[in-house]
Short mmCIF file of C-alpha atoms in Angstrom, two decimals:
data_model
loop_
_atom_site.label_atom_id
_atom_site.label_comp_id
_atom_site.label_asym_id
_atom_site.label_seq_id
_atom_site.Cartn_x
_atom_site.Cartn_y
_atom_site.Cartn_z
CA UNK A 164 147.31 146.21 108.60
CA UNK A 165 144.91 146.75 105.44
CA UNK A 166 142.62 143.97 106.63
CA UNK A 167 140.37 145.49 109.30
CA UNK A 168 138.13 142.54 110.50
CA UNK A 169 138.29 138.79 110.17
CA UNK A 170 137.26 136.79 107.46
CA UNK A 171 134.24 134.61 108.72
CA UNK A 172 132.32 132.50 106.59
CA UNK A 173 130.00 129.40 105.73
CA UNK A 174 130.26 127.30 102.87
CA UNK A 175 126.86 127.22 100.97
CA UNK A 176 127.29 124.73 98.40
CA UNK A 177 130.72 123.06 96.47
CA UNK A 178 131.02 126.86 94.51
CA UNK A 179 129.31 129.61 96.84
CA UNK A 180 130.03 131.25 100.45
CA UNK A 181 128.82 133.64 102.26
CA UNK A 182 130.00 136.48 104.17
CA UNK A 183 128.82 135.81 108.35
CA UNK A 184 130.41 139.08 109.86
CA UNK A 185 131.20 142.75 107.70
CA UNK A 186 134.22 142.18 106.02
CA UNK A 187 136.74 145.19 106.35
CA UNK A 188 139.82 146.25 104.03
CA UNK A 189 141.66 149.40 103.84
CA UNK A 190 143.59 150.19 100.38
CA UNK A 191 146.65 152.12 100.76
CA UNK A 192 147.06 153.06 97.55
CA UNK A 193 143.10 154.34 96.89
CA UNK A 194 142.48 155.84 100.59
CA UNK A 195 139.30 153.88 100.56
CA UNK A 196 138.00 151.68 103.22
CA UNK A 197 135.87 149.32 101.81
CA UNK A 198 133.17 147.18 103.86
CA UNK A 199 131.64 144.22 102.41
CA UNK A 200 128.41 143.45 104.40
CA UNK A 201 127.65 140.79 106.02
CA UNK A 202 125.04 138.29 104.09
CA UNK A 203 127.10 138.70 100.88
CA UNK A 204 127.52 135.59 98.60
CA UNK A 205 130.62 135.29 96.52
CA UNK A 206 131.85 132.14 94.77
CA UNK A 207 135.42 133.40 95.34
CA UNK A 208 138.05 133.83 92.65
CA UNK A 209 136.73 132.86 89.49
CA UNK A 210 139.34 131.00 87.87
CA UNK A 211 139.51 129.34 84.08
CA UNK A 212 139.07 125.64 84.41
CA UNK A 213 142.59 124.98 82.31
CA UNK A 214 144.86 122.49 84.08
CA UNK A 215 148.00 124.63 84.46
CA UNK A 216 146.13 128.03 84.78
CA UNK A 217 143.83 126.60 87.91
CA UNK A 218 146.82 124.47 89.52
CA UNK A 219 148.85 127.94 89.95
CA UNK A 220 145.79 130.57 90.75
CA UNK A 221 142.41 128.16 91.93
CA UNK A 222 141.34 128.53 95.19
CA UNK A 223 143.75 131.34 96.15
CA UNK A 224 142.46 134.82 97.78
CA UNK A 225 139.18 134.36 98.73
CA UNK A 226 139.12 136.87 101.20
CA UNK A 227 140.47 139.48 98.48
CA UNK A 228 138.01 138.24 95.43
CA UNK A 229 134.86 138.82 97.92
CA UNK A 230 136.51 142.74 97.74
CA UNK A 231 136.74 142.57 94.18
CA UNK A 232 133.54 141.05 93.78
CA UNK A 233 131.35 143.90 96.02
CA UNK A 234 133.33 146.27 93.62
CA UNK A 235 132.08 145.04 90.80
CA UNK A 236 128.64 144.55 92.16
CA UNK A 237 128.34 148.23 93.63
CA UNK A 238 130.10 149.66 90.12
CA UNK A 239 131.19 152.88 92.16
CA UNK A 240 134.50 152.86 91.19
CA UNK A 241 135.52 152.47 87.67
CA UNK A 242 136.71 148.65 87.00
CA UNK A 243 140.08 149.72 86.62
CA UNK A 244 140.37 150.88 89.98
CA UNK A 245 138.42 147.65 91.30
CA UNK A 246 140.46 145.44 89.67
CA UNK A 247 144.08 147.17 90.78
CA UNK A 248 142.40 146.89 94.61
CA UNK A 249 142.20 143.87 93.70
CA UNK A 250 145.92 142.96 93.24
CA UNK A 251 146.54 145.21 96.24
CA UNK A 252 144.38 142.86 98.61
CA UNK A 253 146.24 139.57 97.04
CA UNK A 254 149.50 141.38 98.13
CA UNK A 255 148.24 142.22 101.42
CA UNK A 256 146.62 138.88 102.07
CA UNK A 257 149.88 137.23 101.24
CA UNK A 258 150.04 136.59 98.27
CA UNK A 259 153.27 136.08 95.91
CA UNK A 260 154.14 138.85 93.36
CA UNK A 261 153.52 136.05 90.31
CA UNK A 262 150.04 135.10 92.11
CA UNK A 263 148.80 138.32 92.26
CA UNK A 264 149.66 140.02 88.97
CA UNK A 265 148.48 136.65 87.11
CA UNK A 266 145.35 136.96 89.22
CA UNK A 267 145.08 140.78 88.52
CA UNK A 268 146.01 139.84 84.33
CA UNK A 269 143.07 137.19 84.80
CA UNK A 270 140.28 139.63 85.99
CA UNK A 271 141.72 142.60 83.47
CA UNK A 272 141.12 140.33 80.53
CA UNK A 273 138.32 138.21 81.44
CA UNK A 274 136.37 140.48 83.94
CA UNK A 275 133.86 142.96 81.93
CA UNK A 276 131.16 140.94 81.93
CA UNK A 277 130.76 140.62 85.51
CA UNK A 278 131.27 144.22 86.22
CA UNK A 279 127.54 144.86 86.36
CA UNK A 280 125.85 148.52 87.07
CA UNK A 281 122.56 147.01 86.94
CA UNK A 282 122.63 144.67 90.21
CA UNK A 283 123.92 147.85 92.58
CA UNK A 284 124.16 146.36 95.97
CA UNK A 285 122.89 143.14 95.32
CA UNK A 286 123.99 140.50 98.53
CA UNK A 287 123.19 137.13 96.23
CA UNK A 288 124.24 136.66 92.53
CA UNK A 289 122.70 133.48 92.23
CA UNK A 290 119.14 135.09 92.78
CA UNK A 291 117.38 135.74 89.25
CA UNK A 292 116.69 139.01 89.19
CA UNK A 293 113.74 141.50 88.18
CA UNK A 294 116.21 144.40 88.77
CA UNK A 295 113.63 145.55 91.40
CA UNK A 296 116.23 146.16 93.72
CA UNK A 297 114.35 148.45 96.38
CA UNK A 298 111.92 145.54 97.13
CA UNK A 299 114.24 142.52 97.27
CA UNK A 300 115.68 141.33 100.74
CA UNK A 301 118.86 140.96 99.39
CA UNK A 302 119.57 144.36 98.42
CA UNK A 303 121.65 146.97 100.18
CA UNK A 304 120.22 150.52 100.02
CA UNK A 305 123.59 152.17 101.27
CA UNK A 306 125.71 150.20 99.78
CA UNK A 307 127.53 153.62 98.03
CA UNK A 308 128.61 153.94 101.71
CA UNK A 309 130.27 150.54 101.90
CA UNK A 310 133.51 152.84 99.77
CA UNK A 311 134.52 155.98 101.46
CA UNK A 312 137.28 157.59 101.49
CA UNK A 313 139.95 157.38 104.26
CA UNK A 314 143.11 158.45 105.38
CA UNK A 315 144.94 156.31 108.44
CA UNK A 316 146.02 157.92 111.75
CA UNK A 317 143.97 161.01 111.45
#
């Protein structure tokens, strides 16, 4: 199973959630398992407000955009890579063949500006930022640990 812990949360407000227990995924293809910490605050899948467009792919994988979005926010892997984990996690959450390559099309053409090396380990995107991340609260000094390598059954 490529989902290693359960995905607990608690709605914030009508757009953000946040993470109330580490949230654990192993990718197959990559070797990586990836922990999401605790604390984190992810609106989920970000999805274009177009009638057809959010009636096939709004409010679907949740638990795999929170993956996708501590990618992006760590920017340790190159957004290539954190966008195909992406479509891995839809198909291991579930997900139908159509729903995740559209979602995986969506965050390959409209991603790049969220893919951010300047907020490294940041818990909160809603927080305005002075980049200072060693003092803020919200900001996870080992979070190039959160992506390690690692190879099942050994």
């Amino acid at each position: 199973m490529a989902w290693l812990t359960e995905f607990d949360i608690r709605q914030l407000d009508d757009t953000y959630f946040m993470l109330l227990q580490d949230l654990v995924y192993y990718s197959e293809k990559h070797q990586l398992k990836i922990t999401v910490p605790s604390g984190m605050v992810s609106d989920g899948p970000s999805v274009p407000r177009a009638p057809l467009l959010y009636w096939l792919f709004g409010h679907k994988g949740k638990r795999a955009a929170v993956i996708h979005d501590w990618l992006y926010r760590c920017a340790i892997l190159p957004r290539s890579v954190c966008d195909d984990i992406f479509k891995e996690a839809l198909k291991d959450s579930g997900k139908f063949v159509f729903t995740s390559y559209g979602m995986y099309l969506g965050v390959r053409v409209g991603g790049f500006p969220s893919y951010s090396p300047e907020k490294k380990g940041c818990l909160d995107p809603r927080r305005v930022c002075n980049k200072d991340c060693l003092s803020c609260y919200q900001f996870v000094g080992a979070y190039q640990l959160t992506v390690v390598p690692f190879r099942r059954g050994l």
